[in-house]
JSON list of C-alpha atoms in Angstrom, two decimals:
[
{"chain": "B", "resi": 1, "resn": "UNK", "atom": "CA", "xyz": [0.00, 0.00, 0.00]},
{"chain": "B", "resi": 2, "resn": "UNK", "atom": "CA", "xyz": [1.31, 3.45, -0.92]},
{"chain": "B", "resi": 3, "resn": "UNK", "atom": "CA", "xyz": [2.18, 5.82, 1.89]},
{"chain": "B", "resi": 4, "resn": "UNK", "atom": "CA", "xyz": [1.89, 9.57, 1.66]},
{"chain": "B", "resi": 5, "resn": "UNK", "atom": "CA", "xyz": [3.93, 11.82, 3.91]},
{"chain": "B", "resi": 6, "resn": "UNK", "atom": "CA", "xyz": [2.91, 15.44, 3.34]},
{"chain": "B", "resi": 7, "resn": "UNK", "atom": "CA", "xyz": [5.10, 18.27, 4.52]},
{"chain": "B", "resi": 8, "resn": "UNK", "atom": "CA", "xyz": [4.14, 18.64, 8.16]},
{"chain": "B", "resi": 9, "resn": "UNK", "atom": "CA", "xyz": [4.96, 22.27, 8.91]},
{"chain": "B", "resi": 10, "resn": "UNK", "atom": "CA", "xyz": [3.56, 24.93, 6.66]},
{"chain": "B", "resi": 11, "resn": "UNK", "atom": "CA", "xyz": [1.63, 28.15, 6.84]},
{"chain": "B", "resi": 12, "resn": "UNK", "atom": "CA", "xyz": [-1.52, 29.16, 4.98]},
{"chain": "B", "resi": 13, "resn": "UNK", "atom": "CA", "xyz": [-2.45, 27.51, 1.72]},
{"chain": "B", "resi": 14, "resn": "UNK", "atom": "CA", "xyz": [0.22, 28.29, -0.83]},
{"chain": "B", "resi": 15, "resn": "UNK", "atom": "CA", "xyz": [-0.57, 26.82, -4.21]},
{"chain": "B", "resi": 16, "resn": "UNK", "atom": "CA", "xyz": [1.90, 26.56, -7.02]},
{"chain": "B", "resi": 17, "resn": "UNK", "atom": "CA", "xyz": [1.01, 28.92, -9.83]},
{"chain": "B", "resi": 18, "resn": "UNK", "atom": "CA", "xyz": [1.42, 27.70, -13.38]},
{"chain": "B", "resi": 19, "resn": "UNK", "atom": "CA", "xyz": [0.81, 29.20, -16.79]},
{"chain": "B", "resi": 20, "resn": "UNK", "atom": "CA", "xyz": [-1.66, 27.19, -18.80]},
{"chain": "B", "resi": 21, "resn": "UNK", "atom": "CA", "xyz": [-0.40, 25.57, -22.01]},
{"chain": "B", "resi": 22, "resn": "UNK", "atom": "CA", "xyz": [-3.47, 26.69, -23.97]},
{"chain": "B", "resi": 23, "resn": "UNK", "atom": "CA", "xyz": [-2.66, 30.37, -23.52]},
{"chain": "B", "resi": 24, "resn": "UNK", "atom": "CA", "xyz": [-4.93, 30.86, -20.51]},
{"chain": "B", "resi": 25, "resn": "UNK", "atom": "CA", "xyz": [-3.97, 32.81, -17.41]},
{"chain": "B", "resi": 26, "resn": "UNK", "atom": "CA", "xyz": [-2.20, 31.72, -14.28]},
{"chain": "B", "resi": 27, "resn": "UNK", "atom": "CA", "xyz": [-3.85, 28.99, -12.23]},
{"chain": "B", "resi": 28, "resn": "UNK", "atom": "CA", "xyz": [-3.27, 27.03, -9.03]},
{"chain": "B", "resi": 29, "resn": "UNK", "atom": "CA", "xyz": [-2.85, 23.28, -9.34]},
{"chain": "B", "resi": 30, "resn": "UNK", "atom": "CA", "xyz": [-3.97, 20.89, -6.61]},
{"chain": "B", "resi": 31, "resn": "UNK", "atom": "CA", "xyz": [-3.40, 17.14, -6.53]},
{"chain": "B", "resi": 32, "resn": "UNK", "atom": "CA", "xyz": [-6.50, 15.28, -5.39]},
{"chain": "B", "resi": 33, "resn": "UNK", "atom": "CA", "xyz": [-6.10, 11.78, -3.95]},
{"chain": "B", "resi": 34, "resn": "UNK", "atom": "CA", "xyz": [-9.34, 9.91, -3.49]},
{"chain": "B", "resi": 35, "resn": "UNK", "atom": "CA", "xyz": [-8.34, 8.43, -0.16]},
{"chain": "B", "resi": 36, "resn": "UNK", "atom": "CA", "xyz": [-8.39, 9.53, 3.45]},
{"chain": "B", "resi": 37, "resn": "UNK", "atom": "CA", "xyz": [-5.17, 9.68, 5.44]},
{"chain": "B", "resi": 38, "resn": "UNK", "atom": "CA", "xyz": [-7.06, 8.15, 8.39]},
{"chain": "B", "resi": 39, "resn": "UNK", "atom": "CA", "xyz": [-7.09, 4.38, 8.74]},
{"chain": "B", "resi": 40, "resn": "UNK", "atom": "CA", "xyz": [-10.45, 2.78, 7.95]},
{"chain": "B", "resi": 41, "resn": "UNK", "atom": "CA", "xyz": [-11.94, 5.89, 6.35]},
{"chain": "B", "resi": 42, "resn": "UNK", "atom": "CA", "xyz": [-12.71, 6.88, 2.80]},
{"chain": "B", "resi": 43, "resn": "UNK", "atom": "CA", "xyz": [-12.65, 10.42, 1.51]},
{"chain": "B", "resi": 44, "resn": "UNK", "atom": "CA", "xyz": [-10.26, 12.85, -0.18]},
{"chain": "B", "resi": 45, "resn": "UNK", "atom": "CA", "xyz": [-6.81, 14.20, 0.55]},
{"chain": "B", "resi": 46, "resn": "UNK", "atom": "CA", "xyz": [-5.76, 17.30, -1.39]},
{"chain": "B", "resi": 47, "resn": "UNK", "atom": "CA", "xyz": [-2.21, 18.62, -1.73]},
{"chain": "B", "resi": 48, "resn": "UNK", "atom": "CA", "xyz": [-1.00, 21.96, -3.04]},
{"chain": "B", "resi": 49, "resn": "UNK", "atom": "CA", "xyz": [1.84, 22.30, -5.55]},
{"chain": "B", "resi": 50, "resn": "UNK", "atom": "CA", "xyz": [4.44, 22.27, -2.77]},
{"chain": "B", "resi": 51, "resn": "UNK", "atom": "CA", "xyz": [3.24, 18.92, -1.37]},
{"chain": "B", "resi": 52, "resn": "UNK", "atom": "CA", "xyz": [1.49, 20.49, 1.62]},
{"chain": "B", "resi": 53, "resn": "UNK", "atom": "CA", "xyz": [-1.85, 19.18, 2.79]},
{"chain": "B", "resi": 54, "resn": "UNK", "atom": "CA", "xyz": [-4.48, 21.70, 1.62]},
{"chain": "B", "resi": 55, "resn": "UNK", "atom": "CA", "xyz": [-7.88, 20.07, 2.19]},
{"chain": "B", "resi": 56, "resn": "UNK", "atom": "CA", "xyz": [-9.29, 16.79, 3.42]},
{"chain": "B", "resi": 57, "resn": "UNK", "atom": "CA", "xyz": [-12.57, 14.93, 3.65]},
{"chain": "B", "resi": 58, "resn": "UNK", "atom": "CA", "xyz": [-12.86, 11.93, 5.97]},
{"chain": "B", "resi": 59, "resn": "UNK", "atom": "CA", "xyz": [-15.87, 9.62, 5.72]},
{"chain": "B", "resi": 60, "resn": "UNK", "atom": "CA", "xyz": [-16.18, 7.33, 8.73]},
{"chain": "B", "resi": 61, "resn": "UNK", "atom": "CA", "xyz": [-17.76, 4.09, 7.51]},
{"chain": "B", "resi": 62, "resn": "UNK", "atom": "CA", "xyz": [-21.11, 3.68, 5.83]},
{"chain": "B", "resi": 63, "resn": "UNK", "atom": "CA", "xyz": [-22.51, 5.49, 2.84]},
{"chain": "B", "resi": 64, "resn": "UNK", "atom": "CA", "xyz": [-21.29, 9.08, 2.40]},
{"chain": "B", "resi": 65, "resn": "UNK", "atom": "CA", "xyz": [-24.52, 10.10, 0.68]},
{"chain": "B", "resi": 66, "resn": "UNK", "atom": "CA", "xyz": [-26.54, 9.22, 3.78]},
{"chain": "B", "resi": 67, "resn": "UNK", "atom": "CA", "xyz": [-24.96, 11.92, 5.93]},
{"chain": "B", "resi": 68, "resn": "UNK", "atom": "CA", "xyz": [-22.97, 15.10, 5.59]},
{"chain": "B", "resi": 69, "resn": "UNK", "atom": "CA", "xyz": [-19.57, 15.43, 3.98]},
{"chain": "B", "resi": 70, "resn": "UNK", "atom": "CA", "xyz": [-17.32, 18.02, 5.60]},
{"chain": "B", "resi": 71, "resn": "UNK", "atom": "CA", "xyz": [-14.53, 19.68, 3.63]},
{"chain": "B", "resi": 72, "resn": "UNK", "atom": "CA", "xyz": [-11.79, 20.64, 6.09]},
{"chain": "B", "resi": 73, "resn": "UNK", "atom": "CA", "xyz": [-8.53, 22.52, 5.89]},
{"chain": "B", "resi": 74, "resn": "UNK", "atom": "CA", "xyz": [-5.24, 20.82, 6.78]},
{"chain": "B", "resi": 75, "resn": "UNK", "atom": "CA", "xyz": [-5.78, 21.32, 10.52]},
{"chain": "B", "resi": 76, "resn": "UNK", "atom": "CA", "xyz": [-9.29, 19.83, 10.49]},
{"chain": "B", "resi": 77, "resn": "UNK", "atom": "CA", "xyz": [-11.26, 23.09, 10.63]},
{"chain": "B", "resi": 78, "resn": "UNK", "atom": "CA", "xyz": [-14.59, 22.68, 8.77]},
{"chain": "B", "resi": 79, "resn": "UNK", "atom": "CA", "xyz": [-14.77, 24.95, 5.72]},
{"chain": "B", "resi": 80, "resn": "UNK", "atom": "CA", "xyz": [-17.86, 23.69, 3.88]},
{"chain": "B", "resi": 81, "resn": "UNK", "atom": "CA", "xyz": [-20.46, 21.00, 4.57]},
{"chain": "B", "resi": 82, "resn": "UNK", "atom": "CA", "xyz": [-22.22, 19.15, 1.77]},
{"chain": "B", "resi": 83, "resn": "UNK", "atom": "CA", "xyz": [-25.57, 17.41, 2.18]},
{"chain": "B", "resi": 84, "resn": "UNK", "atom": "CA", "xyz": [-27.78, 15.64, -0.30]},
{"chain": "B", "resi": 85, "resn": "UNK", "atom": "CA", "xyz": [-31.19, 17.29, -0.50]},
{"chain": "B", "resi": 86, "resn": "UNK", "atom": "CA", "xyz": [-33.97, 14.86, 0.29]},
{"chain": "B", "resi": 87, "resn": "UNK", "atom": "CA", "xyz": [-37.17, 14.71, -1.73]},
{"chain": "B", "resi": 88, "resn": "UNK", "atom": "CA", "xyz": [-35.98, 16.66, -4.75]},
{"chain": "B", "resi": 89, "resn": "UNK", "atom": "CA", "xyz": [-36.54, 16.07, -8.44]},
{"chain": "B", "resi": 90, "resn": "UNK", "atom": "CA", "xyz": [-33.17, 15.01, -9.74]},
{"chain": "B", "resi": 91, "resn": "UNK", "atom": "CA", "xyz": [-30.14, 14.74, -7.54]},
{"chain": "B", "resi": 92, "resn": "UNK", "atom": "CA", "xyz": [-29.40, 17.97, -5.65]},
{"chain": "B", "resi": 93, "resn": "UNK", "atom": "CA", "xyz": [-26.67, 18.71, -3.13]},
{"chain": "B", "resi": 94, "resn": "UNK", "atom": "CA", "xyz": [-26.56, 21.70, -0.81]},
{"chain": "B", "resi": 95, "resn": "UNK", "atom": "CA", "xyz": [-23.29, 23.40, 0.17]},
{"chain": "B", "resi": 96, "resn": "UNK", "atom": "CA", "xyz": [-23.23, 25.09, 3.58]},
{"chain": "B", "resi": 97, "resn": "UNK", "atom": "CA", "xyz": [-20.69, 27.45, 5.09]},
{"chain": "B", "resi": 98, "resn": "UNK", "atom": "CA", "xyz": [-18.65, 25.70, 7.79]},
{"chain": "B", "resi": 99, "resn": "UNK", "atom": "CA", "xyz": [-20.85, 23.33, 9.77]},
{"chain": "B", "resi": 100, "resn": "UNK", "atom": "CA", "xyz": [-23.81, 25.72, 9.86]},
{"chain": "B", "resi": 101, "resn": "UNK", "atom": "CA", "xyz": [-26.76, 24.01, 8.14]},
{"chain": "B", "resi": 102, "resn": "UNK", "atom": "CA", "xyz": [-28.64, 27.32, 8.15]},
{"chain": "B", "resi": 103, "resn": "UNK", "atom": "CA", "xyz": [-26.04, 29.15, 6.02]},
{"chain": "B", "resi": 104, "resn": "UNK", "atom": "CA", "xyz": [-26.58, 27.68, 2.54]},
{"chain": "B", "resi": 105, "resn": "UNK", "atom": "CA", "xyz": [-24.04, 28.96, 0.03]},
{"chain": "B", "resi": 106, "resn": "UNK", "atom": "CA", "xyz": [-24.80, 26.99, -3.17]},
{"chain": "B", "resi": 107, "resn": "UNK", "atom": "CA", "xyz": [-26.91, 24.15, -4.48]},
{"chain": "B", "resi": 108, "resn": "UNK", "atom": "CA", "xyz": [-25.61, 21.74, -7.12]},
{"chain": "B", "resi": 109, "resn": "UNK", "atom": "CA", "xyz": [-28.17, 19.96, -9.26]},
{"chain": "B", "resi": 110, "resn": "UNK", "atom": "CA", "xyz": [-27.46, 17.08, -11.60]},
{"chain": "B", "resi": 111, "resn": "UNK", "atom": "CA", "xyz": [-28.38, 17.95, -15.16]},
{"chain": "B", "resi": 112, "resn": "UNK", "atom": "CA", "xyz": [-31.36, 15.92, -16.34]},
{"chain": "B", "resi": 113, "resn": "UNK", "atom": "CA", "xyz": [-32.60, 16.30, -19.89]},
{"chain": "B", "resi": 114, "resn": "UNK", "atom": "CA", "xyz": [-33.85, 14.15, -22.72]},
{"chain": "B", "resi": 115, "resn": "UNK", "atom": "CA", "xyz": [-31.59, 16.09, -25.06]},
{"chain": "B", "resi": 116, "resn": "UNK", "atom": "CA", "xyz": [-27.92, 15.25, -24.96]},
{"chain": "B", "resi": 117, "resn": "UNK", "atom": "CA", "xyz": [-25.80, 18.20, -23.92]},
{"chain": "B", "resi": 118, "resn": "UNK", "atom": "CA", "xyz": [-22.42, 18.87, -22.44]},
{"chain": "B", "resi": 119, "resn": "UNK", "atom": "CA", "xyz": [-23.68, 20.03, -19.03]},
{"chain": "B", "resi": 120, "resn": "UNK", "atom": "CA", "xyz": [-23.57, 17.50, -16.20]},
{"chain": "B", "resi": 121, "resn": "UNK", "atom": "CA", "xyz": [-24.47, 19.80, -13.29]},
{"chain": "B", "resi": 122, "resn": "UNK", "atom": "CA", "xyz": [-25.75, 23.31, -12.55]},
{"chain": "B", "resi": 123, "resn": "UNK", "atom": "CA", "xyz": [-24.61, 25.35, -9.54]},
{"chain": "B", "resi": 124, "resn": "UNK", "atom": "CA", "xyz": [-26.96, 27.99, -8.15]},
{"chain": "B", "resi": 125, "resn": "UNK", "atom": "CA", "xyz": [-26.09, 30.58, -5.47]},
{"chain": "B", "resi": 126, "resn": "UNK", "atom": "CA", "xyz": [-28.34, 30.44, -2.40]},
{"chain": "B", "resi": 127, "resn": "UNK", "atom": "CA", "xyz": [-27.26, 33.47, -0.39]},
{"chain": "B", "resi": 128, "resn": "UNK", "atom": "CA", "xyz": [-29.61, 36.42, -0.60]},
{"chain": "B", "resi": 129, "resn": "UNK", "atom": "CA", "xyz": [-27.88, 39.55, -1.80]},
{"chain": "B", "resi": 130, "resn": "UNK", "atom": "CA", "xyz": [-24.57, 37.73, -2.03]},
{"chain": "B", "resi": 131, "resn": "UNK", "atom": "CA", "xyz": [-21.99, 38.32, -4.71]},
{"chain": "B", "resi": 132, "resn": "UNK", "atom": "CA", "xyz": [-21.33, 35.81, -7.44]},
{"chain": "B", "resi": 133, "resn": "UNK", "atom": "CA", "xyz": [-23.49, 34.02, -9.91]},
{"chain": "B", "resi": 134, "resn": "UNK", "atom": "CA", "xyz": [-24.13, 30.48, -10.95]},
{"chain": "B", "resi": 135, "resn": "UNK", "atom": "CA", "xyz": [-21.85, 27.96, -12.60]},
{"chain": "B", "resi": 136, "resn": "UNK", "atom": "CA", "xyz": [-22.24, 25.16, -15.12]},
{"chain": "B", "resi": 137, "resn": "UNK", "atom": "CA", "xyz": [-20.14, 22.01, -15.06]},
{"chain": "B", "resi": 138, "resn": "UNK", "atom": "CA", "xyz": [-19.47, 20.18, -18.32]},
{"chain": "B", "resi": 139, "resn": "UNK", "atom": "CA", "xyz": [-17.54, 17.06, -19.27]},
{"chain": "B", "resi": 140, "resn": "UNK", "atom": "CA", "xyz": [-17.08, 13.53, -17.98]},
{"chain": "B", "resi": 141, "resn": "UNK", "atom": "CA", "xyz": [-16.18, 13.30, -14.31]},
{"chain": "B", "resi": 142, "resn": "UNK", "atom": "CA", "xyz": [-15.71, 9.52, -14.49]},
{"chain": "B", "resi": 143, "resn": "UNK", "atom": "CA", "xyz": [-12.85, 10.14, -16.96]},
{"chain": "B", "resi": 144, "resn": "UNK", "atom": "CA", "xyz": [-11.52, 13.03, -14.85]},
{"chain": "B", "resi": 145, "resn": "UNK", "atom": "CA", "xyz": [-12.18, 15.48, -17.66]},
{"chain": "B", "resi": 146, "resn": "UNK", "atom": "CA", "xyz": [-14.58, 18.28, -16.76]},
{"chain": "B", "resi": 147, "resn": "UNK", "atom": "CA", "xyz": [-14.68, 22.08, -16.53]},
{"chain": "B", "resi": 148, "resn": "UNK", "atom": "CA", "xyz": [-16.52, 24.60, -14.36]},
{"chain": "B", "resi": 149, "resn": "UNK", "atom": "CA", "xyz": [-17.78, 27.64, -16.28]},
{"chain": "B", "resi": 150, "resn": "UNK", "atom": "CA", "xyz": [-18.95, 30.91, -14.75]},
{"chain": "B", "resi": 151, "resn": "UNK", "atom": "CA", "xyz": [-21.90, 32.90, -16.12]},
{"chain": "B", "resi": 152, "resn": "UNK", "atom": "CA", "xyz": [-19.64, 34.51, -18.73]},
{"chain": "B", "resi": 153, "resn": "UNK", "atom": "CA", "xyz": [-18.57, 31.03, -20.00]},
{"chain": "B", "resi": 154, "resn": "UNK", "atom": "CA", "xyz": [-15.06, 31.48, -18.60]},
{"chain": "B", "resi": 155, "resn": "UNK", "atom": "CA", "xyz": [-13.39, 28.33, -17.25]},
{"chain": "B", "resi": 156, "resn": "UNK", "atom": "CA", "xyz": [-12.75, 28.89, -13.52]},
{"chain": "B", "resi": 157, "resn": "UNK", "atom": "CA", "xyz": [-11.80, 25.34, -12.53]},
{"chain": "B", "resi": 158, "resn": "UNK", "atom": "CA", "xyz": [-10.98, 22.10, -14.29]},
{"chain": "B", "resi": 159, "resn": "UNK", "atom": "CA", "xyz": [-10.56, 18.45, -13.33]},
{"chain": "B", "resi": 160, "resn": "UNK", "atom": "CA", "xyz": [-7.80, 16.71, -15.31]},
{"chain": "B", "resi": 161, "resn": "UNK", "atom": "CA", "xyz": [-6.07, 13.37, -15.23]},
{"chain": "B", "resi": 162, "resn": "UNK", "atom": "CA", "xyz": [-2.71, 13.45, -13.51]},
{"chain": "B", "resi": 163, "resn": "UNK", "atom": "CA", "xyz": [0.31, 12.19, -15.37]},
{"chain": "B", "resi": 164, "resn": "UNK", "atom": "CA", "xyz": [3.82, 11.38, -14.22]},
{"chain": "B", "resi": 165, "resn": "UNK", "atom": "CA", "xyz": [6.79, 13.31, -15.57]},
{"chain": "B", "resi": 166, "resn": "UNK", "atom": "CA", "xyz": [7.23, 10.54, -18.15]},
{"chain": "B", "resi": 167, "resn": "UNK", "atom": "CA", "xyz": [3.67, 11.03, -19.42]},
{"chain": "B", "resi": 168, "resn": "UNK", "atom": "CA", "xyz": [2.15, 7.92, -17.83]},
{"chain": "B", "resi": 169, "resn": "UNK", "atom": "CA", "xyz": [-1.43, 8.56, -16.66]},
{"chain": "B", "resi": 170, "resn": "UNK", "atom": "CA", "xyz": [-2.08, 7.67, -13.03]},
{"chain": "B", "resi": 171, "resn": "UNK", "atom": "CA", "xyz": [-5.21, 5.85, -11.89]},
{"chain": "B", "resi": 172, "resn": "UNK", "atom": "CA", "xyz": [-8.56, 7.59, -11.54]},
{"chain": "B", "resi": 173, "resn": "UNK", "atom": "CA", "xyz": [-8.10, 7.97, -7.78]},
{"chain": "B", "resi": 174, "resn": "UNK", "atom": "CA", "xyz": [-5.35, 10.58, -8.31]},
{"chain": "B", "resi": 175, "resn": "UNK", "atom": "CA", "xyz": [-6.09, 13.64, -10.46]},
{"chain": "B", "resi": 176, "resn": "UNK", "atom": "CA", "xyz": [-5.44, 17.37, -10.79]},
{"chain": "B", "resi": 177, "resn": "UNK", "atom": "CA", "xyz": [-7.75, 20.21, -9.90]},
{"chain": "B", "resi": 178, "resn": "UNK", "atom": "CA", "xyz": [-6.70, 23.35, -11.77]},
{"chain": "B", "resi": 179, "resn": "UNK", "atom": "CA", "xyz": [-8.24, 26.50, -10.28]},
{"chain": "B", "resi": 180, "resn": "UNK", "atom": "CA", "xyz": [-8.01, 30.04, -11.67]},
{"chain": "B", "resi": 181, "resn": "UNK", "atom": "CA", "xyz": [-6.40, 32.38, -9.16]},
{"chain": "B", "resi": 182, "resn": "UNK", "atom": "CA", "xyz": [-9.51, 34.56, -8.83]},
{"chain": "B", "resi": 183, "resn": "UNK", "atom": "CA", "xyz": [-11.73, 31.56, -7.99]},
{"chain": "B", "resi": 184, "resn": "UNK", "atom": "CA", "xyz": [-12.10, 29.94, -4.56]},
{"chain": "B", "resi": 185, "resn": "UNK", "atom": "CA", "xyz": [-10.15, 26.65, -4.47]},
{"chain": "B", "resi": 186, "resn": "UNK", "atom": "CA", "xyz": [-12.26, 25.49, -1.51]},
{"chain": "B", "resi": 187, "resn": "UNK", "atom": "CA", "xyz": [-15.47, 25.91, -3.53]},
{"chain": "B", "resi": 188, "resn": "UNK", "atom": "CA", "xyz": [-13.90, 24.16, -6.53]},
{"chain": "B", "resi": 189, "resn": "UNK", "atom": "CA", "xyz": [-13.03, 21.20, -4.28]},
{"chain": "B", "resi": 190, "resn": "UNK", "atom": "CA", "xyz": [-16.62, 21.15, -2.96]},
{"chain": "B", "resi": 191, "resn": "UNK", "atom": "CA", "xyz": [-17.82, 20.85, -6.57]},
{"chain": "B", "resi": 192, "resn": "UNK", "atom": "CA", "xyz": [-15.45, 17.88, -7.05]},
{"chain": "B", "resi": 193, "resn": "UNK", "atom": "CA", "xyz": [-16.85, 16.13, -3.97]},
{"chain": "B", "resi": 194, "resn": "UNK", "atom": "CA", "xyz": [-20.43, 16.59, -5.22]},
{"chain": "B", "resi": 195, "resn": "UNK", "atom": "CA", "xyz": [-19.48, 15.34, -8.70]},
{"chain": "B", "resi": 196, "resn": "UNK", "atom": "CA", "xyz": [-17.91, 12.28, -7.14]},
{"chain": "B", "resi": 197, "resn": "UNK", "atom": "CA", "xyz": [-21.14, 11.55, -5.26]},
{"chain": "B", "resi": 198, "resn": "UNK", "atom": "CA", "xyz": [-23.20, 12.01, -8.45]},
{"chain": "B", "resi": 199, "resn": "UNK", "atom": "CA", "xyz": [-20.97, 10.29, -11.00]},
{"chain": "B", "resi": 200, "resn": "UNK", "atom": "CA", "xyz": [-18.13, 8.54, -9.19]},
{"chain": "B", "resi": 201, "resn": "UNK", "atom": "CA", "xyz": [-19.76, 5.14, -8.82]}
]
């Protein structure tokens, strides 16, 4: 079994900034490992470009969809909580600020249509009078190939397969999350967790 030893001592989240090959702007690159660092748990472990632990999700036994999923920072502080909405048409997940179930930030709804389209999910803001609009997610999450578009159709985050320096693609449990610098990496990771619940199985 592979062991991961992240850098233990580090300050606030410092992500490596890269220039995109396709002529886009600068972006932060996170490595997402679909495994918890805790024994007997499932979840996600996310590293920044320096190898520091950035985010984590630990699911203690059972079905993750039955309860809440908590996205935490490296020290275990809850950043966002994700819950599946019960009794909704189509699959909908709610994203809450911290652990406060009263402070809904966004809802993510699985795209359902008889017509084939590129969209797989729609993200709607839930805060009254809050800044920011909705997002649309397109692509194939199961192949680790999808993009998050803002209302102006600008790519703000992207899930990509991770390759070694030699060009060998790693398994589907390790992938890259590329986030534009003006977009919240925490929110982008929350979208990944919801996509995994919707399409990961």
